[in-house]
């Protein structure tokens, strides 16, 4: 765990960096450290400490300052200054990374919150700032009867923060990732140039930004695809006797497209693992779908099925109760050594069964669970999103919610993450890069495989001084 320990840098240690001292002596204006900007660069302890954390609570890196500005020009100015002064820059959306990916030691964090504007809602698209949350996007589109086709389970993530990793949701099987549903972006590159990119215009940049881990540019504006929003959702919480039947029904449902969203879960209970499927069918008006027809032939324990009808907006916000609970009992601020992987259909039974044999409830923690959700590989088109070769793929996520804030326990779980990752890799699986364990540059090369030249060449072209987003340690 040496790499992890190296990454855990205490705030006080970093505060001794020369640039920070000079800025503090300057009353926090930072004039003597960074060039003049239209917005502000904050060098105070409060701003820097906030940017030295993330939801993972396992890595802390103290930046020298934090840029607050809604101007592309300011981002460009700071990026050019960083290139000249051998500093690094990291954009930060909502800070929900779990392994320091939006952090930067002694560099400048760009707080993307000022880029939260909803610019324009059209009939089939919305243009938003890269720092807008998906919640804010929805608040602007739902009154017009429109919705992004894919939403993450949690709405308080930033648009830029999910586009650079992918952004998976319950409807991914039909619509791909969020990164497959972006039409155009304004990006400030690592050379401080603002470029508008799309599949037709500057496609090299467009393809390297989507699921490209923020390595080539900062997304300041994104035009997102919209579809008609349903009014209501009929939701079924199904329970299965075992892994095999859970997988079989997921395959059947994805092939028949009976539901709009399907998400599987394996939950630790005192009596062992419980296998669940959360299936949702969207509808409009007062006529919910026929439960019997929708559930016909499935192998769930029908007596335990709990159909419910709820407004679409409430369905999308379904994690809010869990967040409230975890905030109230303190678990929201515990370490979150999450592991997110993709496993192909041909290996899913053996891989997941093997891991279930090794895992204990304590490895997931109180309220923790395993996500096991199927989607069609062909729906995902972002070239840097690495997936197994199988036509059907499962998101296999260990949502670990430790009952303790012990650093030693977090270390233990991150060591376990590495071992599970290696086993999944050996079975043709891949990583969803929002996971908590150290990845070396060599690991990233292996991860991207045949897609590595795309990212490497884009890095060379758009961020030749390697200024941007060092938290992945990919270059
Ligand atoms: C409670 C919770 C639920 C989640 N649910 C899902 C889910 O359902 N599906 C899913 O796919 N993921 C999910 N995630 C993971 C999440 O999508 C990623 O961690 C995402 O990167 C978080 O975005 P952020 O803005 O909050 O994070 P940040 O930590 O601020 O940023 C994440 C990364 O993006 C970079 N970045 C941020 N903004 C920009 C920008 N404008 N331009 C370029 N780079 C940028 C940062 O530098 C960093 O590398 C979940 C995470 C949490 C904590």
Short mmCIF file of C-alpha atoms and ligand atoms in Angstrom, two decimals:
data_model
loop_
_atom_site.label_atom_id
_atom_site.label_comp_id
_atom_site.label_asym_id
_atom_site.label_seq_id
_atom_site.Cartn_x
_atom_site.Cartn_y
_atom_site.Cartn_z
CA UNK A 1 0.00 0.00 0.00
CA UNK A 2 2.98 2.30 -0.35
CA UNK A 3 1.44 4.16 -3.25
CA UNK A 4 -1.68 4.85 -1.25
CA UNK A 5 0.28 6.08 1.72
CA UNK A 6 2.37 8.30 -0.54
CA UNK A 7 -0.83 9.80 -1.88
CA UNK A 8 -2.22 10.60 1.53
CA UNK A 9 -0.64 13.97 2.11
CA UNK A 10 -1.52 15.89 5.18
CA UNK A 11 -2.71 19.44 4.73
CA UNK A 12 -0.10 20.95 7.04
CA UNK A 13 2.73 19.39 5.09
CA UNK A 14 1.61 20.91 1.83
CA UNK A 15 0.91 24.28 3.40
CA UNK A 16 4.63 24.78 3.79
CA UNK A 17 5.03 25.05 0.00
CA UNK A 18 6.58 28.39 -0.92
CA UNK A 19 3.82 29.59 -3.28
CA UNK A 20 1.18 29.06 -0.65
CA UNK A 21 3.08 31.04 1.99
CA UNK A 22 3.55 33.97 -0.35
CA UNK A 23 -0.11 33.95 -1.26
CA UNK A 24 -1.21 33.85 2.34
CA UNK A 25 1.08 36.78 3.15
CA UNK A 26 -0.62 38.61 0.32
CA UNK A 27 -3.92 38.53 2.16
CA UNK A 28 -5.21 35.69 0.02
CA UNK A 29 -5.34 37.65 -3.24
CA UNK A 30 -2.68 35.47 -4.81
CA UNK A 31 -1.56 38.32 -7.06
CA UNK A 32 2.06 37.41 -6.52
CA UNK A 33 1.54 33.76 -7.32
CA UNK A 34 -0.90 33.48 -10.20
CA UNK A 35 -1.60 35.93 -13.01
CA UNK A 36 -4.55 38.32 -12.76
CA UNK A 37 -7.92 36.75 -13.60
CA UNK A 38 -11.47 38.08 -13.93
CA UNK A 39 -12.65 35.73 -11.18
CA UNK A 40 -10.67 34.91 -8.04
CA UNK A 41 -8.00 32.46 -7.04
CA UNK A 42 -8.50 31.60 -3.38
CA UNK A 43 -5.45 30.72 -1.32
CA UNK A 44 -7.16 30.59 2.06
CA UNK A 45 -7.05 27.47 4.16
CA UNK A 46 -10.80 26.87 3.93
CA UNK A 47 -10.93 26.81 0.12
CA UNK A 48 -7.76 24.72 -0.19
CA UNK A 49 -8.77 22.21 2.45
CA UNK A 50 -12.18 21.70 0.79
CA UNK A 51 -10.45 21.02 -2.55
CA UNK A 52 -8.02 18.58 -0.88
CA UNK A 53 -10.86 16.13 -0.15
CA UNK A 54 -13.28 14.02 -2.08
CA UNK A 55 -16.10 11.57 -1.43
CA UNK A 56 -13.59 8.72 -1.17
CA UNK A 57 -11.91 10.21 1.91
CA UNK A 58 -8.81 8.12 1.35
CA UNK A 59 -6.60 10.55 -0.59
CA UNK A 60 -5.90 14.15 0.38
CA UNK A 61 -3.70 16.42 -1.72
CA UNK A 62 -3.40 20.08 -0.79
CA UNK A 63 -3.59 22.49 -3.73
CA UNK A 64 -1.82 25.84 -3.71
CA UNK A 65 -5.05 27.61 -4.67
CA UNK A 66 -8.55 27.25 -6.05
CA UNK A 67 -9.83 29.15 -9.08
CA UNK A 68 -13.42 30.38 -8.84
CA UNK A 69 -14.50 31.81 -12.15
CA UNK A 70 -17.07 31.28 -14.87
CA UNK A 71 -14.73 32.37 -17.62
CA UNK A 72 -13.02 30.14 -20.19
CA UNK A 73 -10.41 32.85 -20.46
CA UNK A 74 -9.51 32.53 -16.78
CA UNK A 75 -9.10 28.77 -17.10
CA UNK A 76 -6.86 29.33 -20.12
CA UNK A 77 -4.80 31.93 -18.23
CA UNK A 78 -4.28 29.59 -15.28
CA UNK A 79 -3.45 26.66 -17.53
CA UNK A 80 -0.81 28.67 -19.44
CA UNK A 81 0.67 29.92 -16.18
CA UNK A 82 0.79 26.36 -14.87
CA UNK A 83 2.59 25.16 -17.99
CA UNK A 84 5.18 27.95 -17.61
CA UNK A 85 5.70 27.38 -13.90
CA UNK A 86 5.68 23.56 -13.85
CA UNK A 87 2.45 23.41 -11.85
CA UNK A 88 -0.52 21.15 -12.42
CA UNK A 89 -4.22 21.87 -12.74
CA UNK A 90 -7.24 19.77 -11.81
CA UNK A 91 -10.87 20.61 -12.55
CA UNK A 92 -13.27 19.71 -9.76
CA UNK A 93 -16.98 19.19 -10.37
CA UNK A 94 -18.86 17.92 -7.33
CA UNK A 95 -15.85 16.15 -5.80
CA UNK A 96 -17.44 12.70 -5.86
CA UNK A 97 -14.30 10.93 -6.99
CA UNK A 98 -13.18 8.21 -4.64
CA UNK A 99 -9.40 8.33 -5.13
CA UNK A 100 -8.19 11.90 -5.41
CA UNK A 101 -8.89 12.23 -9.14
CA UNK A 102 -9.92 15.90 -8.90
CA UNK A 103 -7.10 16.81 -6.55
CA UNK A 104 -3.67 18.29 -7.23
CA UNK A 105 -0.72 18.68 -4.91
CA UNK A 106 0.56 22.30 -4.84
CA UNK A 107 -1.24 23.12 -8.08
CA UNK A 108 -4.50 24.91 -8.79
CA UNK A 109 -7.90 23.26 -8.54
CA UNK A 110 -10.48 24.74 -10.90
CA UNK A 111 -13.80 24.78 -9.10
CA UNK A 112 -16.29 24.10 -11.88
CA UNK A 113 -19.34 25.13 -9.82
CA UNK A 114 -19.37 28.63 -11.39
CA UNK A 115 -19.87 26.89 -14.75
CA UNK A 116 -23.33 25.72 -13.69
CA UNK A 117 -25.43 27.75 -16.13
CA UNK A 118 -28.21 26.13 -18.13
CA UNK A 119 -27.70 28.03 -21.38
CA UNK A 120 -30.50 26.89 -23.61
CA UNK A 121 -33.15 24.16 -23.64
CA UNK A 122 -34.17 23.12 -27.15
CA UNK A 123 -36.58 20.46 -28.40
CA UNK A 124 -34.00 17.72 -28.49
CA UNK A 125 -30.97 19.18 -26.71
CA UNK A 126 -29.83 21.30 -23.81
CA UNK A 127 -26.67 23.35 -23.57
CA UNK A 128 -25.21 23.54 -20.05
CA UNK A 129 -22.05 24.57 -18.24
CA UNK A 130 -19.57 21.77 -17.55
CA UNK A 131 -20.05 22.29 -13.82
CA UNK A 132 -23.86 21.94 -13.83
CA UNK A 133 -25.20 19.00 -11.87
CA UNK A 134 -27.50 16.46 -13.47
CA UNK A 135 -30.10 17.58 -10.93
CA UNK A 136 -29.91 21.13 -12.32
CA UNK A 137 -30.10 19.84 -15.89
CA UNK A 138 -33.27 17.92 -15.05
CA UNK A 139 -34.80 20.87 -13.25
CA UNK A 140 -34.47 22.82 -16.50
CA UNK A 141 -35.67 20.11 -18.89
CA UNK A 142 -38.50 18.34 -17.02
CA UNK A 143 -40.84 21.35 -17.11
CA UNK A 144 -40.48 21.15 -20.92
CA UNK A 145 -41.35 17.42 -20.85
CA UNK A 146 -37.76 16.46 -21.72
CA UNK A 147 -35.00 14.44 -20.05
CA UNK A 148 -31.47 13.28 -20.76
CA UNK A 149 -31.85 9.63 -21.85
CA UNK A 150 -29.29 8.36 -19.30
CA UNK A 151 -28.98 9.55 -15.72
CA UNK A 152 -26.66 8.35 -13.02
CA UNK A 153 -28.33 6.87 -9.94
CA UNK A 154 -27.16 9.90 -8.01
CA UNK A 155 -28.08 13.29 -9.46
CA UNK A 156 -25.62 15.51 -7.59
CA UNK A 157 -22.69 14.67 -9.87
CA UNK A 158 -21.42 17.25 -12.34
CA UNK A 159 -21.94 16.92 -16.09
CA UNK A 160 -18.19 17.35 -16.76
CA UNK A 161 -17.28 14.90 -13.98
CA UNK A 162 -19.36 12.08 -15.43
CA UNK A 163 -18.64 12.78 -19.13
CA UNK A 164 -14.92 12.23 -18.50
CA UNK A 165 -15.55 8.78 -16.99
CA UNK A 166 -18.63 7.67 -18.95
CA UNK A 167 -21.71 7.94 -16.73
CA UNK A 168 -23.72 4.75 -16.45
CA UNK A 169 -27.39 4.52 -15.45
CA UNK A 170 -30.36 2.17 -15.51
CA UNK A 171 -31.11 3.01 -19.16
CA UNK A 172 -27.57 2.41 -20.44
CA UNK A 173 -28.63 -0.79 -22.16
CA UNK A 174 -30.82 1.25 -24.50
CA UNK A 175 -28.97 4.54 -24.70
CA UNK A 176 -25.33 3.87 -23.78
CA UNK A 177 -23.40 6.02 -21.33
CA UNK A 178 -23.90 9.72 -20.72
CA UNK A 179 -20.72 10.23 -22.74
CA UNK A 180 -22.52 8.63 -25.71
CA UNK A 181 -25.26 11.23 -25.47
CA UNK A 182 -23.24 14.43 -25.68
CA UNK A 183 -23.52 16.26 -28.99
CA UNK A 184 -20.96 19.03 -28.65
CA UNK A 185 -18.55 20.43 -26.06
CA UNK A 186 -16.51 23.56 -25.46
CA UNK A 187 -13.17 22.44 -24.08
CA UNK A 188 -10.25 24.49 -22.77
CA UNK A 189 -7.27 22.36 -23.71
CA UNK A 190 -4.02 21.86 -21.82
CA UNK A 191 -2.58 24.55 -24.11
CA UNK A 192 -5.14 27.07 -22.93
CA UNK A 193 -7.10 27.13 -26.17
CA UNK A 194 -10.93 26.96 -26.19
CA UNK A 195 -12.09 24.53 -28.87
CA UNK A 196 -15.63 23.53 -29.76
CA UNK A 197 -15.71 19.84 -30.62
CA UNK A 198 -18.29 17.33 -31.83
CA UNK A 199 -18.24 14.17 -33.97
CA UNK A 200 -18.01 16.43 -37.04
CA UNK A 201 -15.77 19.22 -35.76
CA UNK A 202 -12.44 18.50 -34.04
CA UNK A 203 -13.44 14.84 -33.56
CA UNK A 204 -9.98 13.87 -32.13
CA UNK A 205 -10.61 16.14 -29.17
CA UNK A 206 -14.25 15.08 -28.84
CA UNK A 207 -13.31 11.39 -28.68
CA UNK A 208 -10.42 11.97 -26.28
CA UNK A 209 -12.51 14.01 -23.84
CA UNK A 210 -15.38 11.52 -23.49
CA UNK A 211 -14.32 8.93 -20.90
CA UNK A 212 -10.80 10.36 -21.23
CA UNK A 213 -10.31 11.04 -17.51
CA UNK A 214 -9.91 14.79 -17.96
CA UNK A 215 -6.48 14.30 -19.53
CA UNK A 216 -6.76 16.67 -22.48
CA UNK A 217 -9.11 19.49 -21.55
CA UNK A 218 -11.62 21.10 -19.24
CA UNK A 219 -15.25 20.89 -20.38
CA UNK A 220 -16.79 24.31 -19.91
CA UNK A 221 -19.97 23.74 -21.91
CA UNK A 222 -21.76 20.60 -23.09
CA UNK A 223 -24.73 20.14 -25.40
CA UNK A 224 -26.63 17.09 -24.24
CA UNK A 225 -29.20 15.00 -26.10
CA UNK A 226 -32.76 15.07 -24.75
CA UNK A 227 -35.70 12.70 -25.22
CA UNK A 228 -39.34 12.90 -24.18
CA UNK A 229 -39.64 12.45 -20.42
CA UNK A 230 -42.16 9.97 -19.06
CA UNK A 231 -44.59 11.24 -16.46
CA UNK A 232 -44.56 8.21 -14.23
CA UNK A 233 -42.71 5.02 -13.49
CA UNK A 234 -44.04 1.60 -12.50
CA UNK A 235 -41.28 0.15 -10.39
CA UNK A 236 -40.82 -3.51 -9.40
CA UNK A 237 -38.43 -4.63 -6.66
CA UNK A 238 -37.94 -8.31 -7.45
CA UNK A 239 -36.17 -10.88 -5.26
CA UNK A 240 -34.34 -13.94 -6.56
CA UNK A 241 -33.29 -17.17 -4.87
CA UNK A 242 -29.76 -17.12 -6.27
CA UNK A 243 -27.23 -15.55 -8.64
CA UNK A 244 -28.07 -17.87 -11.52
CA UNK A 245 -31.75 -16.89 -11.69
CA UNK A 246 -30.92 -13.19 -11.24
CA UNK A 247 -28.56 -13.36 -14.22
CA UNK A 248 -30.96 -15.42 -16.35
CA UNK A 249 -33.79 -12.92 -15.88
CA UNK A 250 -31.51 -9.96 -16.61
CA UNK A 251 -30.52 -11.59 -19.91
CA UNK A 252 -34.14 -12.21 -20.76
CA UNK A 253 -35.23 -8.70 -19.89
CA UNK A 254 -32.50 -7.00 -21.84
CA UNK A 255 -33.30 -9.10 -24.90
CA UNK A 256 -37.06 -8.49 -24.69
CA UNK A 257 -36.77 -4.82 -23.64
CA UNK A 258 -39.76 -5.18 -21.36
CA UNK A 259 -38.51 -2.48 -19.04
CA UNK A 260 -36.93 0.93 -19.56
CA UNK A 261 -34.41 0.48 -16.75
CA UNK A 262 -33.08 -2.66 -15.09
CA UNK A 263 -30.60 -2.73 -12.22
CA UNK A 264 -29.49 -5.80 -10.29
CA UNK A 265 -28.11 -5.84 -6.76
CA UNK A 266 -26.68 -8.33 -4.29
CA UNK A 267 -27.24 -7.29 -0.71
CA UNK A 268 -25.66 -8.79 2.41
CA UNK A 269 -28.22 -9.80 5.04
CA UNK A 270 -27.79 -11.69 8.33
CA UNK A 271 -29.01 -14.84 6.55
CA UNK A 272 -26.62 -14.50 3.57
CA UNK A 273 -26.77 -12.79 0.17
CA UNK A 274 -30.06 -11.49 -1.17
CA UNK A 275 -30.41 -11.15 -4.94
CA UNK A 276 -32.54 -8.28 -6.23
CA UNK A 277 -33.68 -6.65 -9.42
CA UNK A 278 -35.01 -3.12 -9.63
CA UNK A 279 -37.00 -2.95 -12.88
CA UNK A 280 -38.76 0.19 -14.07
CA UNK A 281 -41.28 0.76 -16.83
CA UNK A 282 -42.01 4.33 -17.83
CA UNK A 283 -45.51 5.47 -18.77
CA UNK A 284 -47.68 8.54 -19.25
CA UNK A 285 -51.26 9.20 -18.22
CA UNK A 286 -53.36 7.23 -15.76
CA UNK A 287 -52.92 3.75 -17.12
CA UNK A 288 -50.00 1.92 -15.59
CA UNK A 289 -48.66 -1.10 -17.45
CA UNK A 290 -50.14 -4.52 -16.75
CA UNK A 291 -48.07 -6.04 -13.92
CA UNK A 292 -48.93 -9.62 -14.86
CA UNK A 293 -47.85 -9.20 -18.44
CA UNK A 294 -44.64 -7.41 -17.52
CA UNK A 295 -43.59 -10.03 -14.98
CA UNK A 296 -44.79 -13.10 -16.89
CA UNK A 297 -42.31 -15.97 -16.90
CA UNK A 298 -39.77 -14.35 -14.57
CA UNK A 299 -38.22 -16.46 -11.80
CA UNK A 300 -38.52 -13.98 -8.93
CA UNK A 301 -40.29 -14.68 -5.66
CA UNK A 302 -43.57 -13.15 -6.81
CA UNK A 303 -45.07 -12.91 -3.32
CA UNK A 304 -42.21 -10.56 -2.41
CA UNK A 305 -42.56 -8.33 -5.49
CA UNK A 306 -43.50 -4.81 -4.52
CA UNK A 307 -44.84 -2.87 -7.50
CA UNK A 308 -45.22 0.85 -6.94
CA UNK A 309 -46.09 3.82 -9.12
CA UNK A 310 -44.14 7.04 -8.65
CA UNK A 311 -43.48 10.27 -10.53
CA UNK A 312 -40.48 10.09 -12.87
CA UNK A 313 -38.65 12.82 -10.93
CA UNK A 314 -39.02 10.89 -7.65
CA UNK A 315 -37.82 7.69 -9.27
CA UNK A 316 -34.68 9.45 -10.54
CA UNK A 317 -34.00 10.84 -7.08
CA UNK A 318 -34.21 7.41 -5.45
CA UNK A 319 -30.84 7.66 -3.65
CA UNK A 320 -31.90 10.69 -1.65
CA UNK A 321 -33.20 8.63 1.31
CA UNK A 322 -29.95 6.65 1.53
CA UNK A 323 -27.88 9.84 1.35
CA UNK A 324 -29.93 11.34 4.17
CA UNK A 325 -29.44 8.24 6.29
CA UNK A 326 -25.67 8.08 5.65
CA UNK A 327 -25.28 11.78 6.41
CA UNK A 328 -27.20 11.42 9.66
CA UNK A 329 -25.21 8.40 10.91
CA UNK A 330 -21.82 9.76 9.77
CA UNK A 331 -21.14 7.13 7.08
CA UNK A 332 -21.29 9.74 4.30
CA UNK A 333 -17.96 11.12 5.51
CA UNK A 334 -16.29 7.76 6.14
CA UNK A 335 -13.79 6.40 3.61
CA UNK A 336 -15.48 4.98 0.50
CA UNK A 337 -13.10 2.50 -1.10
CA UNK A 338 -15.49 1.67 -3.95
CA UNK A 339 -14.62 -0.73 -6.73
CA UNK A 340 -16.39 -0.52 -10.09
CA UNK A 341 -15.80 -3.08 -12.80
CA UNK A 342 -17.29 -4.50 -15.97
CA UNK A 343 -17.60 -8.26 -16.43
CA UNK A 344 -18.59 -10.02 -19.66
CA UNK A 345 -21.57 -12.38 -19.75
CA UNK A 346 -19.40 -15.42 -20.48
CA UNK A 347 -17.57 -15.07 -17.14
CA UNK A 348 -20.10 -13.33 -14.95
CA UNK A 349 -21.43 -16.39 -13.13
CA UNK A 350 -18.01 -17.73 -12.16
CA UNK A 351 -16.43 -14.34 -11.40
CA UNK A 352 -19.28 -13.09 -9.22
CA UNK A 353 -19.82 -16.44 -7.46
CA UNK A 354 -16.09 -16.56 -6.69
CA UNK A 355 -16.10 -13.06 -5.22
CA UNK A 356 -19.26 -13.76 -3.20
CA UNK A 357 -17.43 -16.73 -1.64
CA UNK A 358 -14.57 -14.44 -0.60
CA UNK A 359 -16.59 -11.39 0.51
CA UNK A 360 -18.04 -10.92 3.95
CA UNK A 361 -20.76 -8.40 4.94
CA UNK A 362 -18.02 -6.35 6.69
CA UNK A 363 -16.28 -5.93 3.30
CA UNK A 364 -19.32 -3.95 2.11
CA UNK A 365 -20.29 -2.36 5.40
CA UNK A 366 -23.64 -1.37 6.82
CA UNK A 367 -25.94 -0.38 3.92
CA UNK A 368 -23.27 -1.37 1.40
CA UNK A 369 -24.18 -3.54 -1.56
CA UNK A 370 -23.01 -5.00 -4.84
CA UNK A 371 -24.47 -3.62 -8.04
CA UNK A 372 -24.79 -6.21 -10.80
CA UNK A 373 -26.54 -4.67 -13.81
CA UNK A 374 -26.66 -5.89 -17.38
CA UNK A 375 -26.36 -3.79 -20.53
CA UNK A 376 -25.73 -4.31 -24.21
CA UNK A 377 -22.15 -3.53 -25.16
CA UNK A 378 -23.19 -2.21 -28.56
CA UNK A 379 -25.08 0.64 -26.89
CA UNK A 380 -21.78 2.14 -25.71
CA UNK A 381 -19.81 3.96 -28.38
CA UNK A 382 -17.35 6.26 -26.54
CA UNK A 383 -14.01 4.87 -27.79
CA UNK A 384 -12.14 5.32 -24.49
CA UNK A 385 -14.74 3.49 -22.42
CA UNK A 386 -13.14 0.07 -22.00
CA UNK A 387 -15.52 -2.89 -21.91
CA UNK A 388 -15.20 -6.68 -22.14
CA UNK A 389 -15.66 -8.20 -25.61
CA UNK A 390 -18.96 -9.96 -24.85
CA UNK A 391 -22.15 -8.62 -26.39
CA UNK A 392 -23.71 -8.48 -22.92
CA UNK A 393 -21.79 -6.81 -20.13
CA UNK A 394 -22.48 -6.32 -16.42
CA UNK A 395 -21.55 -3.38 -14.23
CA UNK A 396 -20.14 -5.16 -11.15
CA UNK A 397 -19.70 -2.55 -8.42
CA UNK A 398 -18.72 -3.00 -4.81
CA UNK A 399 -20.40 -0.06 -3.13
CA UNK A 400 -18.49 -0.26 0.12
CA UNK A 401 -19.89 1.81 2.98
CA UNK A 402 -17.64 1.03 5.95
CA UNK A 403 -19.21 1.38 9.37
CA UNK A 404 -15.91 2.82 10.60
CA UNK A 405 -13.70 5.72 9.54
CA UNK A 406 -10.58 3.63 10.21
CA UNK A 407 -7.78 4.31 7.70
CA UNK A 408 -6.43 0.79 8.28
CA UNK A 409 -9.79 -0.69 7.26
CA UNK A 410 -9.85 1.50 4.13
CA UNK A 411 -6.32 0.29 3.29
CA UNK A 412 -7.41 -3.32 3.73
CA UNK A 413 -10.35 -2.82 1.36
CA UNK A 414 -8.20 -1.03 -1.25
CA UNK A 415 -5.72 -3.90 -1.17
CA UNK A 416 -8.66 -6.24 -1.71
CA UNK A 417 -9.85 -4.02 -4.59
CA UNK A 418 -6.55 -4.54 -6.39
CA UNK A 419 -6.78 -8.33 -6.01
CA UNK A 420 -10.38 -8.42 -7.28
CA UNK A 421 -9.43 -6.15 -10.19
CA UNK A 422 -6.64 -8.55 -11.21
CA UNK A 423 -9.02 -11.53 -11.08
CA UNK A 424 -11.67 -9.71 -13.12
CA UNK A 425 -9.03 -8.62 -15.62
CA UNK A 426 -7.86 -12.23 -15.99
CA UNK A 427 -11.47 -13.13 -16.85
CA UNK A 428 -11.62 -10.53 -19.63
CA UNK A 429 -13.22 -7.84 -17.46
CA UNK A 430 -12.35 -4.14 -17.32
CA UNK A 431 -12.22 -1.28 -14.85
CA UNK A 432 -14.69 1.57 -14.55
CA UNK A 433 -12.14 4.21 -13.57
CA UNK A 434 -14.07 5.57 -10.61
CA UNK A 435 -12.51 3.01 -8.29
CA UNK A 436 -10.36 3.34 -5.18
CA UNK A 437 -6.94 1.78 -5.50
CA UNK A 438 -3.66 3.02 -6.99
CA UNK A 439 -3.16 2.70 -10.75
CA UNK A 440 0.30 3.28 -12.23
CA UNK A 441 0.92 4.71 -15.69
CA UNK A 442 1.62 1.14 -16.81
CA UNK A 443 -1.72 -0.01 -15.34
CA UNK A 444 -3.50 2.69 -17.33
CA UNK A 445 -1.74 1.64 -20.53
CA UNK A 446 -2.92 -1.92 -19.91
CA UNK A 447 -6.40 -0.65 -19.07
CA UNK A 448 -6.81 1.36 -22.28
CA UNK A 449 -5.20 -1.37 -24.41
CA UNK A 450 -5.84 -0.72 -28.11
CA UNK A 451 -7.42 2.65 -27.24
CA UNK A 452 -4.23 3.88 -25.53
CA UNK A 453 -2.73 5.48 -28.69
CA UNK A 454 -5.89 7.59 -29.07
CA UNK A 455 -5.46 9.04 -25.58
CA UNK A 456 -1.66 9.28 -25.74
CA UNK A 457 -1.69 11.12 -29.07
CA UNK A 458 -4.45 13.46 -27.91
CA UNK A 459 -2.45 14.16 -24.75
CA UNK A 460 0.60 14.96 -26.86
CA UNK A 461 -1.41 17.29 -29.05
CA UNK A 462 -3.73 19.03 -26.55
CA UNK A 463 -1.78 18.87 -23.27
CA UNK A 464 1.87 18.43 -24.26
CA UNK A 465 3.16 19.83 -20.94
CA UNK A 466 1.04 17.38 -18.95
CA UNK A 467 -0.62 20.16 -17.00
CA UNK A 468 -4.06 18.61 -16.61
CA UNK A 469 -5.65 16.28 -14.10
CA UNK A 470 -2.66 14.54 -12.51
CA UNK A 471 -4.88 12.70 -9.99
CA UNK A 472 -5.14 9.61 -12.23
CA UNK A 473 -1.36 9.34 -12.57
CA UNK A 474 -1.91 8.17 -16.13
CA UNK A 475 0.97 10.16 -17.69
C1 LIG B 1 -22.98 8.65 -4.39
C2 LIG B 1 -22.37 8.40 -5.75
C3 LIG B 1 -23.14 7.79 -6.73
C4 LIG B 1 -22.60 7.54 -8.00
N1 LIG B 1 -23.39 6.97 -8.95
C5 LIG B 1 -22.90 6.77 -10.17
C6 LIG B 1 -23.72 6.21 -11.20
O1 LIG B 1 -24.89 5.89 -11.00
N2 LIG B 1 -23.15 6.05 -12.43
C7 LIG B 1 -21.87 6.42 -12.69
O2 LIG B 1 -21.42 6.29 -13.82
N3 LIG B 1 -21.08 6.92 -11.74
C8 LIG B 1 -21.56 7.10 -10.50
N4 LIG B 1 -20.74 7.62 -9.53
C9 LIG B 1 -19.34 7.94 -9.88
C10 LIG B 1 -19.25 9.33 -10.51
O3 LIG B 1 -19.88 9.34 -11.76
C11 LIG B 1 -17.80 9.74 -10.74
O4 LIG B 1 -17.08 9.68 -9.56
C12 LIG B 1 -17.74 11.15 -11.33
O5 LIG B 1 -16.43 11.35 -11.83
C13 LIG B 1 -18.07 12.19 -10.29
O6 LIG B 1 -18.18 13.46 -10.84
P1 LIG B 1 -18.02 14.74 -9.87
O7 LIG B 1 -18.24 15.95 -10.64
O8 LIG B 1 -18.86 14.59 -8.65
O9 LIG B 1 -16.58 14.45 -9.36
P2 LIG B 1 -15.15 15.20 -9.34
O10 LIG B 1 -14.42 14.40 -8.34
O11 LIG B 1 -15.30 16.64 -9.11
O12 LIG B 1 -14.55 14.97 -10.78
C14 LIG B 1 -14.32 13.70 -11.29
C15 LIG B 1 -13.23 13.74 -12.36
O13 LIG B 1 -13.67 14.53 -13.44
C16 LIG B 1 -12.76 15.61 -13.67
N5 LIG B 1 -13.61 16.74 -14.03
C17 LIG B 1 -14.59 17.30 -13.28
N6 LIG B 1 -15.19 18.27 -13.99
C18 LIG B 1 -14.58 18.33 -15.19
C19 LIG B 1 -14.74 19.13 -16.35
N7 LIG B 1 -15.69 20.07 -16.41
N8 LIG B 1 -13.92 18.92 -17.41
C20 LIG B 1 -12.98 17.96 -17.38
N9 LIG B 1 -12.77 17.16 -16.31
C21 LIG B 1 -13.57 17.35 -15.24
C22 LIG B 1 -12.04 15.79 -12.35
O14 LIG B 1 -10.78 16.40 -12.52
C23 LIG B 1 -11.93 14.37 -11.89
O15 LIG B 1 -10.86 13.73 -12.54
C24 LIG B 1 -21.24 7.87 -8.26
C25 LIG B 1 -20.47 8.46 -7.27
C26 LIG B 1 -21.02 8.72 -6.03
C27 LIG B 1 -20.16 9.31 -4.97
#
